[in-house]
JSON list of C-alpha atoms in Angstrom, two decimals:
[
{"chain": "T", "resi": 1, "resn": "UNK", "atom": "CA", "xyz": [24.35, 13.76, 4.95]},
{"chain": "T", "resi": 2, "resn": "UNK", "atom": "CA", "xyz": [21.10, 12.14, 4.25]},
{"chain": "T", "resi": 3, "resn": "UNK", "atom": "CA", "xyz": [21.18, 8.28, 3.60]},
{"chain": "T", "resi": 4, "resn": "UNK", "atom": "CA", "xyz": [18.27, 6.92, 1.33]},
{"chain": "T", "resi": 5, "resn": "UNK", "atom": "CA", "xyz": [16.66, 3.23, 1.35]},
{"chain": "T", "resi": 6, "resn": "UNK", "atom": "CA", "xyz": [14.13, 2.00, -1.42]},
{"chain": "T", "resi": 7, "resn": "UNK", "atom": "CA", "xyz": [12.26, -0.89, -0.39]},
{"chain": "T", "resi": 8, "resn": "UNK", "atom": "CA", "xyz": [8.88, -2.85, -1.85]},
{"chain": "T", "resi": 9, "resn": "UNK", "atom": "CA", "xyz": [10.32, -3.70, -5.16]},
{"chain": "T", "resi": 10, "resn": "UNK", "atom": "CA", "xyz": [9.73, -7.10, -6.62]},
{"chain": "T", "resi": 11, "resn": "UNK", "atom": "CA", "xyz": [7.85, -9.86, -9.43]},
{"chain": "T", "resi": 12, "resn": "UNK", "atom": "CA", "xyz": [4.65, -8.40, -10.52]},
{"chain": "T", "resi": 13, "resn": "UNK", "atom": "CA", "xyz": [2.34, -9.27, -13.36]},
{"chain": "T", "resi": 14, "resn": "UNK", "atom": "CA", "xyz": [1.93, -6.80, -16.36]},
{"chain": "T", "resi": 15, "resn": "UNK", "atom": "CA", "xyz": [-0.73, -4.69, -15.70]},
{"chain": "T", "resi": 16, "resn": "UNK", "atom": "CA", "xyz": [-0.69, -5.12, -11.52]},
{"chain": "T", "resi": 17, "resn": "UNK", "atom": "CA", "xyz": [0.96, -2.65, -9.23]},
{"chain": "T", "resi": 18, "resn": "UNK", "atom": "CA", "xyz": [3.77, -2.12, -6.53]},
{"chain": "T", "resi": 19, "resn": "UNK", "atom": "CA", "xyz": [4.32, 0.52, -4.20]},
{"chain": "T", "resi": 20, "resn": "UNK", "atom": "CA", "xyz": [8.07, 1.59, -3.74]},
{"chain": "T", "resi": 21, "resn": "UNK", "atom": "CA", "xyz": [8.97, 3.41, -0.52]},
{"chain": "T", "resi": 22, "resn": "UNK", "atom": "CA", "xyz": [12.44, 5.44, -0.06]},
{"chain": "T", "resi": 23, "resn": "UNK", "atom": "CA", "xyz": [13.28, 6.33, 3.69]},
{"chain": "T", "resi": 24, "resn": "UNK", "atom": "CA", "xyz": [15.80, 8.99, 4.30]},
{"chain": "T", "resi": 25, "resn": "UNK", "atom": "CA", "xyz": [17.33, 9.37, 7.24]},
{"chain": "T", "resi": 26, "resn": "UNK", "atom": "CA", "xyz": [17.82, 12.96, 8.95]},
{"chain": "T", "resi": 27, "resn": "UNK", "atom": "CA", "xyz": [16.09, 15.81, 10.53]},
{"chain": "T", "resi": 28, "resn": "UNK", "atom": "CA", "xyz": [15.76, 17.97, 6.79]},
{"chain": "T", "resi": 29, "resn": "UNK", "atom": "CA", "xyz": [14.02, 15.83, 4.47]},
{"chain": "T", "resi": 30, "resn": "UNK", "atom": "CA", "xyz": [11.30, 17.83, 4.62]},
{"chain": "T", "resi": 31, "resn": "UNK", "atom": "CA", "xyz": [13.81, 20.65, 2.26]},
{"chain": "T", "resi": 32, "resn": "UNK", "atom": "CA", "xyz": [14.90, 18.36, -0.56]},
{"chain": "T", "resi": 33, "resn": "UNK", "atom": "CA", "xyz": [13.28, 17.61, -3.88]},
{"chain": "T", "resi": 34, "resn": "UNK", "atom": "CA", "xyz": [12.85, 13.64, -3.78]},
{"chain": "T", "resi": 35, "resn": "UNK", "atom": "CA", "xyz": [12.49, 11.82, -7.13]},
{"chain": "T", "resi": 36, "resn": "UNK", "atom": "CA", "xyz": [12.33, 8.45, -8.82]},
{"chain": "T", "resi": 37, "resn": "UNK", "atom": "CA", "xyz": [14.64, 7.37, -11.52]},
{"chain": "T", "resi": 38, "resn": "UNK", "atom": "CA", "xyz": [14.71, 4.19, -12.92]},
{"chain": "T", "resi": 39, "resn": "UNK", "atom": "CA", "xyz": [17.74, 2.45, -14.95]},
{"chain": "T", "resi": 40, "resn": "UNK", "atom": "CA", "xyz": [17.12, -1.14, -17.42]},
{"chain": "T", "resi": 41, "resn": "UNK", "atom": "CA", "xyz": [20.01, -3.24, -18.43]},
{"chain": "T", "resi": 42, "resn": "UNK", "atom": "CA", "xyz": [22.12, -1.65, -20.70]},
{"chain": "T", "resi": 43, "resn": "UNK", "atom": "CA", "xyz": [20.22, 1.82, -20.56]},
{"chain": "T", "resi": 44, "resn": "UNK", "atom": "CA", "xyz": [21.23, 5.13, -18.76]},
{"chain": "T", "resi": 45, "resn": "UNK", "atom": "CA", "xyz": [19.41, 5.62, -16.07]},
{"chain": "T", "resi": 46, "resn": "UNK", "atom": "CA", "xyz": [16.24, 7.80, -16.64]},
{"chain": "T", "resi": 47, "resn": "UNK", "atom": "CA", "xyz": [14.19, 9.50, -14.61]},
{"chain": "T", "resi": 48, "resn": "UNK", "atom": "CA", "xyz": [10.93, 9.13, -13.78]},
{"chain": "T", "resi": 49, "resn": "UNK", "atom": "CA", "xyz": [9.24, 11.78, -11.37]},
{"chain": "T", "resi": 50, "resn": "UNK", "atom": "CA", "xyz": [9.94, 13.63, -8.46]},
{"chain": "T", "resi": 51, "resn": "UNK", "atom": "CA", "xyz": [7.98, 15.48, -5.87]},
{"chain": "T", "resi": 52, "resn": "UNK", "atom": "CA", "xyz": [9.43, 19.08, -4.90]},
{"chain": "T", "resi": 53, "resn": "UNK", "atom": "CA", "xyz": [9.60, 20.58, -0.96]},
{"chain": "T", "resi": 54, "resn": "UNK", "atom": "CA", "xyz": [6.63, 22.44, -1.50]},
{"chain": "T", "resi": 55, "resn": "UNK", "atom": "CA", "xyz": [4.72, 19.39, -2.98]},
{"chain": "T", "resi": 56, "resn": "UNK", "atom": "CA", "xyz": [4.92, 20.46, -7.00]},
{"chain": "T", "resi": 57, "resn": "UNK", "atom": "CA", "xyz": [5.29, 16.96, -8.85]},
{"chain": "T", "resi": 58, "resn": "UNK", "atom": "CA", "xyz": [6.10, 15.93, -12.70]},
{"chain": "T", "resi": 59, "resn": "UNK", "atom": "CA", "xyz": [6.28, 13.15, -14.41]},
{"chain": "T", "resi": 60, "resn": "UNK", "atom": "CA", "xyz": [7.98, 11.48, -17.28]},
{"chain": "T", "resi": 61, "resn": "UNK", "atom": "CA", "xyz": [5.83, 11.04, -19.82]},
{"chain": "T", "resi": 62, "resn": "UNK", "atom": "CA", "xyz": [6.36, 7.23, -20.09]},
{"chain": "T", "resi": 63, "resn": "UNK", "atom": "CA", "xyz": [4.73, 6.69, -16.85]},
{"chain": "T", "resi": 64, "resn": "UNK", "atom": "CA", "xyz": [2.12, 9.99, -16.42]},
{"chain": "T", "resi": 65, "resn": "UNK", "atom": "CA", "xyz": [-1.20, 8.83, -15.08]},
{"chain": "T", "resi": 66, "resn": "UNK", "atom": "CA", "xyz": [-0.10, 5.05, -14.39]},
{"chain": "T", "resi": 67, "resn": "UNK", "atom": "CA", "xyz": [2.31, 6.56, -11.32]},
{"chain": "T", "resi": 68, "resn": "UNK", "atom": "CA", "xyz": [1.90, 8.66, -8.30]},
{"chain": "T", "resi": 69, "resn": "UNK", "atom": "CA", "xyz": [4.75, 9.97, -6.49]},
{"chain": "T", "resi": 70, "resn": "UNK", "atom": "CA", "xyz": [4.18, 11.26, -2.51]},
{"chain": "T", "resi": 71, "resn": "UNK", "atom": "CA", "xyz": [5.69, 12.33, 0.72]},
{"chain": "T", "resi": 72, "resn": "UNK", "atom": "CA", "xyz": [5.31, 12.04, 3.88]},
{"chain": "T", "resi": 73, "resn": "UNK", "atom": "CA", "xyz": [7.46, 14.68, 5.93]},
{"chain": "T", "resi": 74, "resn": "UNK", "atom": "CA", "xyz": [6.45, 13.38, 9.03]},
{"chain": "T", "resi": 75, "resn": "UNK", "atom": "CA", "xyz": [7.67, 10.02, 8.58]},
{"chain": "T", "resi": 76, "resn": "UNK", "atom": "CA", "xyz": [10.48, 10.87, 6.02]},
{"chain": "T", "resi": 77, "resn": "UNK", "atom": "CA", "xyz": [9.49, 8.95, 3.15]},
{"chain": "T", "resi": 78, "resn": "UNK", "atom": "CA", "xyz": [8.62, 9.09, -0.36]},
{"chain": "T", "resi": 79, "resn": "UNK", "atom": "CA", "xyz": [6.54, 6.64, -2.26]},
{"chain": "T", "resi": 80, "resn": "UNK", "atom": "CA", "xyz": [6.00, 5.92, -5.78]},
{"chain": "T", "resi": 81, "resn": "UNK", "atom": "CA", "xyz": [2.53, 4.15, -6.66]},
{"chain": "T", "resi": 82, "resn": "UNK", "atom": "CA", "xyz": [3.02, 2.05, -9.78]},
{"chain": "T", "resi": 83, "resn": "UNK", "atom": "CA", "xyz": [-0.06, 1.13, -11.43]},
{"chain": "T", "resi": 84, "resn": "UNK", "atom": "CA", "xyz": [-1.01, -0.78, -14.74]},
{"chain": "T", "resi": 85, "resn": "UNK", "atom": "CA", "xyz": [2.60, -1.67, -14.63]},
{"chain": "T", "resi": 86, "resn": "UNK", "atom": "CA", "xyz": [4.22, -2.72, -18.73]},
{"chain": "T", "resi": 87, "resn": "UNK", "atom": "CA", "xyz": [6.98, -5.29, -19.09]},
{"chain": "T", "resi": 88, "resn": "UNK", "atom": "CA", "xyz": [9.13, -2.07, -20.10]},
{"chain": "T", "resi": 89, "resn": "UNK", "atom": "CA", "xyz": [8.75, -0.53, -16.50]},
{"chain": "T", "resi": 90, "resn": "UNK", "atom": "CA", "xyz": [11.31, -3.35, -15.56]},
{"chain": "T", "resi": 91, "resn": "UNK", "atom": "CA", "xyz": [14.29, -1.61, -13.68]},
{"chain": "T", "resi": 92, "resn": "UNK", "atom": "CA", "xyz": [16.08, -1.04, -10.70]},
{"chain": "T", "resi": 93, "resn": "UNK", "atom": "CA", "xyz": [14.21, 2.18, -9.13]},
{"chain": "T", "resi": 94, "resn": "UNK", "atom": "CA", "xyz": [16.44, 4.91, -7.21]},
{"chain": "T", "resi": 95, "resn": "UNK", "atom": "CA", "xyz": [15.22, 7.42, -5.10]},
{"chain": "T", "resi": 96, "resn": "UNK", "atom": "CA", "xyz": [17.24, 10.97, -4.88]},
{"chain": "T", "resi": 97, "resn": "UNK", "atom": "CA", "xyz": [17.27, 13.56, -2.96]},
{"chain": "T", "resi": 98, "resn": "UNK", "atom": "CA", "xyz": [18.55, 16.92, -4.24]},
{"chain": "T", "resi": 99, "resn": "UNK", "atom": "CA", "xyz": [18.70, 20.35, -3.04]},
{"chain": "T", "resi": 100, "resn": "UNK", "atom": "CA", "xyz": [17.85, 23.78, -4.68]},
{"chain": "T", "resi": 101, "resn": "UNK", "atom": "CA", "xyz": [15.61, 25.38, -7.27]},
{"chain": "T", "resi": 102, "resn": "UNK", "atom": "CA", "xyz": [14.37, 24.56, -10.57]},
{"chain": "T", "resi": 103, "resn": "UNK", "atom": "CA", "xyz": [13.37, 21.43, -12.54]},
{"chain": "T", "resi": 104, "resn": "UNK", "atom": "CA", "xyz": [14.51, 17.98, -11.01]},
{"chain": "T", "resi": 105, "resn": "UNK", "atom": "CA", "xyz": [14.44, 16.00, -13.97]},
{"chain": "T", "resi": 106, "resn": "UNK", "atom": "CA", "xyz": [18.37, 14.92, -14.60]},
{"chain": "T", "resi": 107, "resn": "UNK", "atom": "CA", "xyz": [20.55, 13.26, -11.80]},
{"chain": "T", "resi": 108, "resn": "UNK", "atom": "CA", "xyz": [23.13, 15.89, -11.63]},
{"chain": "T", "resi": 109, "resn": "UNK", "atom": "CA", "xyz": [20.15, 17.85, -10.03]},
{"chain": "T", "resi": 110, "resn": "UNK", "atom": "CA", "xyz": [20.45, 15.16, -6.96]},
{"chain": "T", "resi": 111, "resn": "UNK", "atom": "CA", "xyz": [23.09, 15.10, -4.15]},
{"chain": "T", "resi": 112, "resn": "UNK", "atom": "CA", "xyz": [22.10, 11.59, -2.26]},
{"chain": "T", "resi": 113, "resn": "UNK", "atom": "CA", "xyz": [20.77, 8.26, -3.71]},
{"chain": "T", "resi": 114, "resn": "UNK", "atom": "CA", "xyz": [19.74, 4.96, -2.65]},
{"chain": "T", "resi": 115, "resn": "UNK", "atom": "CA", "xyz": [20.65, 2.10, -3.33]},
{"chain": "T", "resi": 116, "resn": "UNK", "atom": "CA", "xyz": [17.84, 1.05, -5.30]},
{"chain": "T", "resi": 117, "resn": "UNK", "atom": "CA", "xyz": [15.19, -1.64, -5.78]},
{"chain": "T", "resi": 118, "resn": "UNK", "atom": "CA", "xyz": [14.44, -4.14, -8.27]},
{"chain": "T", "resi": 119, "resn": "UNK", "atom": "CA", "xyz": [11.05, -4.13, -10.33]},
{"chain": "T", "resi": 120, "resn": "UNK", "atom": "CA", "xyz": [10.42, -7.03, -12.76]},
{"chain": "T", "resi": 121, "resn": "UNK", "atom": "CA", "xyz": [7.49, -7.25, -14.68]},
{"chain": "T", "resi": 122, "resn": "UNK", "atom": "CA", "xyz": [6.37, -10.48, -15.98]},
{"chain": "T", "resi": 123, "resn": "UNK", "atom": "CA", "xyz": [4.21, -11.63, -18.81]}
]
């Protein structure tokens, strides 16, 4: 089992930036692909990028070159640097963890999730 928890969401102007930090809990983080999603209200949840075991990352294309995902093995975390945030980043974020090989992009691909963190963008 691997238990997730998002934290540094909040109010941020457009065009400022927040760093989100997911901490899992466990002694194999280190062997999952960890990724981002995000999900608006009234909108499926989407996902937004994930970093794989051996480091490989991708990006949605809504948020390529405005967001950095990163890990840190040694202190179980991953981190998602939002920059030049837009009022339609607004969301709750979820981290994921998932397990296995190939592309990471849909949330069957994920076994554990957090409980996720609100992001509001204002004007």
């Amino acid at each position: 089992q691997v238990q997730l928890v998002e934290s540094g969401g909040g109010l941020v102007q457009a065009g400022g930036s927040l760093r989100l930090a997911c901490a899992a809990s466990g002694r194999t983080f280190s062997i999952y692909t960890m990724g981002w999603f995000r999900q608006a209200p009234g909108k499926e949840r989407e996902f937004v990028a994930y970093i794989s075991r051996s480091g490989s990352l991708y990006y949605a294309d809504s948020v390529k070159g405005r967001f950095t995902i990163s890990r840190d093995n040694a202190k179980n975390t991953v981190y998602l640097q939002m920059n030049s945030l837009k009022h339609e980043d607004a969301a709750v974020y979820y981290c994921a963890a998932g397990y296995g090989s190939g592309w990471f992009q849909s949330t069957g691909k994920y076994d554990y999730w957090g409980q996720g963190t609100q992001v509001t963008v204002s004007s």
